[in-house]
Amino acid sequence: MNKEWSNLNKEAQAKLKKSTFKEGINTFLKLREDLFKEMLSLKEELNTDDFSAMPYMNADGYHNKSIAYSIWHIMRIEDIVVNTLIRNDEEILFKEDFNNKIKSPIITTGNELIKEEIREFSRKLDIDALYAYAYQVKETSDKWLRSISYDDLKRRFTDEDKERIKNLNVVSKSEAANWLIDYWCSKDVAGLIKMPLSRHWVMHVEAALRIRNKL
């Protein structure tokens, strides 16, 4: 893991306690801002075809995907977790009609896709719309992070919360994806801030940068 991002992540997690809660949230926000700037730099540097390139398709690790997939995957998971699970609100994907604007053939997290399926999926995406979606998801999550209190971190989730996600069909029923709902709902809000709202970003942005460097 990038040393600077790793240190920010560790610092933020260490400060998620009552006496330093706001400092911890601000550190998470800084980490997310730094990572989003890296995402934006990819848009400036790369052409459309680069976003579906998979130079490490047969490797083990997050870099065996594409950059377009990585951005979609980060943001779909965050949209589901923050807006459906935590806030019990409509997802940005549907509220702003991004599922049509992005031209995505799926509304899921993409965990069910492998190899050539990922490449074909990535080629179909409107990259400008994908970035617009990413920006709105991030801004919504950041606004929520600034609004919460320390006591909110302890909130846990129920079987009813699981059903709300299942009913939207935003997580594939495939073996590669169906564990996600149980995983999210096993955590409290503090756990979800740590993963997927920060560490998950780091892992997939680093993978995207590795792909860029290979290209």
mmCIF file of C-alpha atoms in Angstrom:
data_model
loop_
_atom_site.group_PDB
_atom_site.id
_atom_site.type_symbol
_atom_site.label_atom_id
_atom_site.label_comp_id
_atom_site.label_asym_id
_atom_site.label_seq_id
_atom_site.Cartn_x
_atom_site.Cartn_y
_atom_site.Cartn_z
ATOM 1 C CA MET A 1 0.000 0.000 0.000
ATOM 2 C CA ASN A 2 1.163 3.537 -0.805
ATOM 3 C CA LYS A 3 2.957 4.667 2.370
ATOM 4 C CA GLU A 4 1.295 8.087 2.567
ATOM 5 C CA TRP A 5 -2.201 6.642 2.069
ATOM 6 C CA SER A 6 -1.462 3.823 4.495
ATOM 7 C CA ASN A 7 -0.347 6.298 7.156
ATOM 8 C CA LEU A 8 -3.410 8.502 6.618
ATOM 9 C CA ASN A 9 -5.663 5.470 6.881
ATOM 10 C CA LYS A 10 -3.996 4.312 10.101
ATOM 11 C CA GLU A 11 -4.143 7.814 11.568
ATOM 12 C CA ALA A 12 -7.826 8.180 10.713
ATOM 13 C CA GLN A 13 -8.712 4.810 12.224
ATOM 14 C CA ALA A 14 -6.756 5.554 15.396
ATOM 15 C CA LYS A 15 -8.667 8.818 15.836
ATOM 16 C CA LEU A 16 -12.126 7.277 15.530
ATOM 17 C CA LYS A 17 -12.647 7.560 19.268
ATOM 18 C CA LYS A 18 -14.706 9.996 21.281
ATOM 19 C CA SER A 19 -11.980 12.538 22.108
ATOM 20 C CA THR A 20 -10.623 12.799 18.535
ATOM 21 C CA PHE A 21 -13.649 11.768 16.466
ATOM 22 C CA LYS A 22 -13.859 14.905 14.289
ATOM 23 C CA GLU A 23 -10.114 14.781 13.605
ATOM 24 C CA GLY A 24 -10.510 11.172 12.519
ATOM 25 C CA ILE A 25 -13.331 12.031 10.124
ATOM 26 C CA ASN A 26 -11.326 14.928 8.687
ATOM 27 C CA THR A 27 -8.383 12.590 8.112
ATOM 28 C CA PHE A 28 -10.626 10.109 6.287
ATOM 29 C CA LEU A 29 -11.929 12.996 4.161
ATOM 30 C CA LYS A 30 -8.380 14.048 3.288
ATOM 31 C CA LEU A 31 -7.479 10.482 2.298
ATOM 32 C CA ARG A 32 -10.562 10.259 0.095
ATOM 33 C CA GLU A 33 -9.774 13.625 -1.517
ATOM 34 C CA ASP A 34 -6.203 12.543 -2.289
ATOM 35 C CA LEU A 35 -7.425 9.301 -3.828
ATOM 36 C CA PHE A 36 -10.074 11.053 -5.895
ATOM 37 C CA LYS A 37 -7.422 13.417 -7.290
ATOM 38 C CA GLU A 38 -5.552 10.322 -8.486
ATOM 39 C CA MET A 39 -8.722 9.106 -10.188
ATOM 40 C CA LEU A 40 -9.127 12.484 -11.889
ATOM 41 C CA SER A 41 -5.512 12.413 -13.055
ATOM 42 C CA LEU A 42 -6.255 9.170 -14.917
ATOM 43 C CA LYS A 43 -8.976 10.914 -16.879
ATOM 44 C CA GLU A 44 -6.531 13.633 -17.910
ATOM 45 C CA GLU A 45 -3.754 11.221 -18.889
ATOM 46 C CA LEU A 46 -5.560 8.350 -20.606
ATOM 47 C CA ASN A 47 -7.691 7.867 -23.693
ATOM 48 C CA THR A 48 -11.021 6.059 -23.750
ATOM 49 C CA ASP A 49 -9.556 2.712 -24.828
ATOM 50 C CA ASP A 50 -7.109 2.770 -21.911
ATOM 51 C CA PHE A 51 -10.001 2.590 -19.453
ATOM 52 C CA SER A 52 -10.941 -0.891 -20.701
ATOM 53 C CA ALA A 53 -7.365 -2.176 -21.063
ATOM 54 C CA MET A 54 -6.435 -5.202 -18.944
ATOM 55 C CA PRO A 55 -2.663 -5.727 -19.151
ATOM 56 C CA TYR A 56 -2.704 -7.933 -16.032
ATOM 57 C CA MET A 57 -5.832 -9.978 -16.812
ATOM 58 C CA ASN A 58 -4.322 -13.269 -15.622
ATOM 59 C CA ALA A 59 -2.571 -11.912 -12.541
ATOM 60 C CA ASP A 60 -3.635 -12.361 -8.928
ATOM 61 C CA GLY A 61 -4.729 -9.099 -7.370
ATOM 62 C CA TYR A 62 -7.014 -6.125 -7.924
ATOM 63 C CA HIS A 63 -4.911 -4.961 -10.886
ATOM 64 C CA ASN A 64 -6.273 -7.837 -13.009
ATOM 65 C CA LYS A 65 -9.356 -5.695 -13.708
ATOM 66 C CA SER A 66 -9.684 -2.515 -15.812
ATOM 67 C CA ILE A 67 -9.582 1.113 -14.681
ATOM 68 C CA ALA A 68 -13.197 1.705 -15.731
ATOM 69 C CA TYR A 69 -14.264 -1.362 -13.765
ATOM 70 C CA SER A 70 -12.313 -0.210 -10.709
ATOM 71 C CA ILE A 71 -14.056 3.176 -10.654
ATOM 72 C CA TRP A 72 -17.498 1.619 -11.202
ATOM 73 C CA HIS A 73 -16.867 -0.993 -8.504
ATOM 74 C CA ILE A 74 -15.648 1.506 -5.885
ATOM 75 C CA MET A 75 -18.575 3.820 -6.448
ATOM 76 C CA ARG A 76 -21.335 1.223 -6.755
ATOM 77 C CA ILE A 77 -20.308 -0.312 -3.445
ATOM 78 C CA GLU A 78 -20.153 3.091 -1.768
ATOM 79 C CA ASP A 79 -23.500 4.166 -3.252
ATOM 80 C CA ILE A 80 -25.160 0.986 -1.969
ATOM 81 C CA VAL A 81 -23.532 1.091 1.471
ATOM 82 C CA VAL A 82 -23.994 4.799 2.209
ATOM 83 C CA ASN A 83 -27.296 5.532 0.519
ATOM 84 C CA THR A 84 -29.243 2.271 0.724
ATOM 85 C CA LEU A 85 -27.823 0.640 3.850
ATOM 86 C CA ILE A 86 -26.856 3.517 6.138
ATOM 87 C CA ARG A 87 -29.033 6.446 5.035
ATOM 88 C CA ASN A 88 -32.018 4.406 3.788
ATOM 89 C CA ASP A 89 -32.218 6.749 0.811
ATOM 90 C CA GLU A 90 -32.325 6.329 -2.969
ATOM 91 C CA GLU A 91 -29.010 5.508 -4.593
ATOM 92 C CA ILE A 92 -27.364 8.176 -6.754
ATOM 93 C CA LEU A 93 -27.299 5.679 -9.635
ATOM 94 C CA PHE A 94 -31.101 5.704 -9.790
ATOM 95 C CA LYS A 95 -31.860 9.169 -8.443
ATOM 96 C CA GLU A 96 -29.808 10.855 -11.182
ATOM 97 C CA ASP A 97 -30.479 8.226 -13.899
ATOM 98 C CA PHE A 98 -26.782 7.388 -14.059
ATOM 99 C CA ASN A 99 -27.503 3.760 -14.942
ATOM 100 C CA ASN A 100 -28.658 5.064 -18.342
ATOM 101 C CA LYS A 101 -26.171 7.927 -18.638
ATOM 102 C CA ILE A 102 -23.202 5.624 -18.045
ATOM 103 C CA LYS A 103 -24.688 3.021 -20.432
ATOM 104 C CA SER A 104 -23.817 0.250 -18.021
ATOM 105 C CA PRO A 105 -25.390 -3.132 -18.792
ATOM 106 C CA ILE A 106 -25.470 -3.906 -15.041
ATOM 107 C CA ILE A 107 -26.524 -2.121 -11.846
ATOM 108 C CA THR A 108 -24.548 -4.421 -9.544
ATOM 109 C CA THR A 109 -21.105 -4.010 -7.989
ATOM 110 C CA GLY A 110 -19.543 -6.067 -10.786
ATOM 111 C CA ASN A 111 -18.066 -8.713 -8.464
ATOM 112 C CA GLU A 112 -19.638 -11.408 -10.639
ATOM 113 C CA LEU A 113 -17.666 -10.398 -13.745
ATOM 114 C CA ILE A 114 -14.380 -12.055 -14.726
ATOM 115 C CA LYS A 115 -11.692 -11.528 -17.359
ATOM 116 C CA GLU A 116 -13.206 -10.865 -20.823
ATOM 117 C CA GLU A 117 -16.533 -10.047 -19.207
ATOM 118 C CA ILE A 118 -14.819 -7.163 -17.411
ATOM 119 C CA ARG A 119 -13.226 -5.917 -20.621
ATOM 120 C CA GLU A 120 -16.502 -6.027 -22.536
ATOM 121 C CA PHE A 121 -18.345 -4.353 -19.671
ATOM 122 C CA SER A 122 -15.709 -1.596 -19.497
ATOM 123 C CA ARG A 123 -15.905 -0.863 -23.231
ATOM 124 C CA LYS A 124 -19.608 -0.096 -22.943
ATOM 125 C CA LEU A 125 -19.270 2.604 -20.291
ATOM 126 C CA ASP A 126 -19.483 6.325 -20.966
ATOM 127 C CA ILE A 127 -16.372 7.480 -19.101
ATOM 128 C CA ASP A 128 -17.487 11.098 -18.688
ATOM 129 C CA ALA A 129 -20.766 9.954 -17.127
ATOM 130 C CA LEU A 130 -18.891 7.442 -14.967
ATOM 131 C CA TYR A 131 -16.760 10.247 -13.550
ATOM 132 C CA ALA A 132 -19.828 12.423 -12.981
ATOM 133 C CA TYR A 133 -21.363 9.560 -11.037
ATOM 134 C CA ALA A 134 -18.166 9.037 -9.032
ATOM 135 C CA TYR A 135 -18.090 12.723 -8.114
ATOM 136 C CA GLN A 136 -21.700 12.761 -6.920
ATOM 137 C CA VAL A 137 -21.325 9.579 -4.879
ATOM 138 C CA LYS A 138 -18.190 10.935 -3.222
ATOM 139 C CA GLU A 139 -19.775 14.327 -2.465
ATOM 140 C CA THR A 140 -22.866 12.689 -0.958
ATOM 141 C CA SER A 141 -20.752 10.402 1.210
ATOM 142 C CA ASP A 142 -18.458 13.234 2.290
ATOM 143 C CA LYS A 143 -21.448 15.367 3.284
ATOM 144 C CA TRP A 144 -22.807 12.465 5.317
ATOM 145 C CA LEU A 145 -19.423 11.899 6.988
ATOM 146 C CA ARG A 146 -19.317 15.545 8.063
ATOM 147 C CA SER A 147 -22.808 15.274 9.543
ATOM 148 C CA ILE A 148 -22.437 12.239 11.799
ATOM 149 C CA SER A 149 -21.703 12.112 15.519
ATOM 150 C CA TYR A 150 -19.498 9.757 17.473
ATOM 151 C CA ASP A 151 -22.562 7.840 18.695
ATOM 152 C CA ASP A 152 -23.597 7.173 15.091
ATOM 153 C CA LEU A 153 -20.502 5.001 14.684
ATOM 154 C CA LYS A 154 -21.998 2.304 16.910
ATOM 155 C CA ARG A 155 -25.115 1.726 14.825
ATOM 156 C CA ARG A 156 -25.566 -1.848 13.642
ATOM 157 C CA PHE A 157 -27.785 -3.411 10.978
ATOM 158 C CA THR A 158 -30.666 -5.868 10.907
ATOM 159 C CA ASP A 159 -32.202 -8.532 8.701
ATOM 160 C CA GLU A 160 -34.584 -5.844 7.439
ATOM 161 C CA ASP A 161 -31.584 -3.829 6.257
ATOM 162 C CA LYS A 162 -30.306 -6.878 4.380
ATOM 163 C CA GLU A 163 -33.677 -7.312 2.709
ATOM 164 C CA ARG A 164 -33.725 -3.687 1.531
ATOM 165 C CA ILE A 165 -30.488 -4.279 -0.359
ATOM 166 C CA LYS A 166 -31.570 -7.664 -1.721
ATOM 167 C CA ASN A 167 -34.823 -6.238 -3.038
ATOM 168 C CA LEU A 168 -32.955 -3.700 -5.198
ATOM 169 C CA ASN A 169 -30.982 -6.458 -7.008
ATOM 170 C CA VAL A 170 -27.847 -4.326 -6.813
ATOM 171 C CA VAL A 171 -25.732 -7.258 -5.611
ATOM 172 C CA SER A 172 -25.449 -10.268 -7.877
ATOM 173 C CA LYS A 173 -26.692 -13.592 -6.507
ATOM 174 C CA SER A 174 -23.547 -15.259 -7.883
ATOM 175 C CA GLU A 175 -21.130 -16.916 -5.471
ATOM 176 C CA ALA A 176 -18.556 -14.214 -6.221
ATOM 177 C CA ALA A 177 -20.864 -11.459 -4.957
ATOM 178 C CA ASN A 178 -23.644 -12.757 -2.713
ATOM 179 C CA TRP A 179 -21.452 -12.618 0.416
ATOM 180 C CA LEU A 180 -21.267 -8.813 0.221
ATOM 181 C CA ILE A 181 -24.595 -8.057 1.903
ATOM 182 C CA ASP A 182 -23.813 -10.237 4.923
ATOM 183 C CA TYR A 183 -20.329 -8.719 5.088
ATOM 184 C CA TRP A 184 -21.600 -5.125 5.131
ATOM 185 C CA CYS A 185 -24.377 -5.865 7.590
ATOM 186 C CA SER A 186 -21.983 -7.625 9.987
ATOM 187 C CA LYS A 187 -20.226 -4.289 10.569
ATOM 188 C CA ASP A 188 -21.238 -1.197 12.492
ATOM 189 C CA VAL A 189 -21.019 2.250 10.879
ATOM 190 C CA ALA A 190 -17.428 2.684 12.076
ATOM 191 C CA GLY A 191 -16.488 -0.565 10.347
ATOM 192 C CA LEU A 192 -18.095 0.563 7.098
ATOM 193 C CA ILE A 193 -16.206 3.866 7.170
ATOM 194 C CA LYS A 194 -12.973 1.880 7.429
ATOM 195 C CA MET A 195 -14.050 -0.575 4.734
ATOM 196 C CA PRO A 196 -15.314 0.200 2.101
ATOM 197 C CA LEU A 197 -15.249 4.012 2.431
ATOM 198 C CA SER A 198 -11.467 4.262 2.775
ATOM 199 C CA ARG A 199 -9.387 1.091 2.488
ATOM 200 C CA HIS A 200 -11.429 -0.201 -0.443
ATOM 201 C CA TRP A 201 -10.643 3.010 -2.317
ATOM 202 C CA VAL A 202 -6.926 2.628 -1.611
ATOM 203 C CA MET A 203 -6.781 -0.932 -2.905
ATOM 204 C CA HIS A 204 -8.564 -0.229 -6.177
ATOM 205 C CA VAL A 205 -6.969 3.164 -6.890
ATOM 206 C CA GLU A 206 -3.549 1.597 -6.400
ATOM 207 C CA ALA A 207 -4.560 -1.160 -8.825
ATOM 208 C CA ALA A 208 -5.714 1.438 -11.365
ATOM 209 C CA LEU A 209 -2.403 3.286 -11.091
ATOM 210 C CA ARG A 210 -0.530 0.035 -11.623
ATOM 211 C CA ILE A 211 -2.516 -0.527 -14.827
ATOM 212 C CA ARG A 212 -1.814 3.039 -15.941
ATOM 213 C CA ASN A 213 1.905 2.592 -15.373
ATOM 214 C CA LYS A 214 1.906 -0.579 -17.461
ATOM 215 C CA LEU A 215 0.079 1.195 -20.290
#
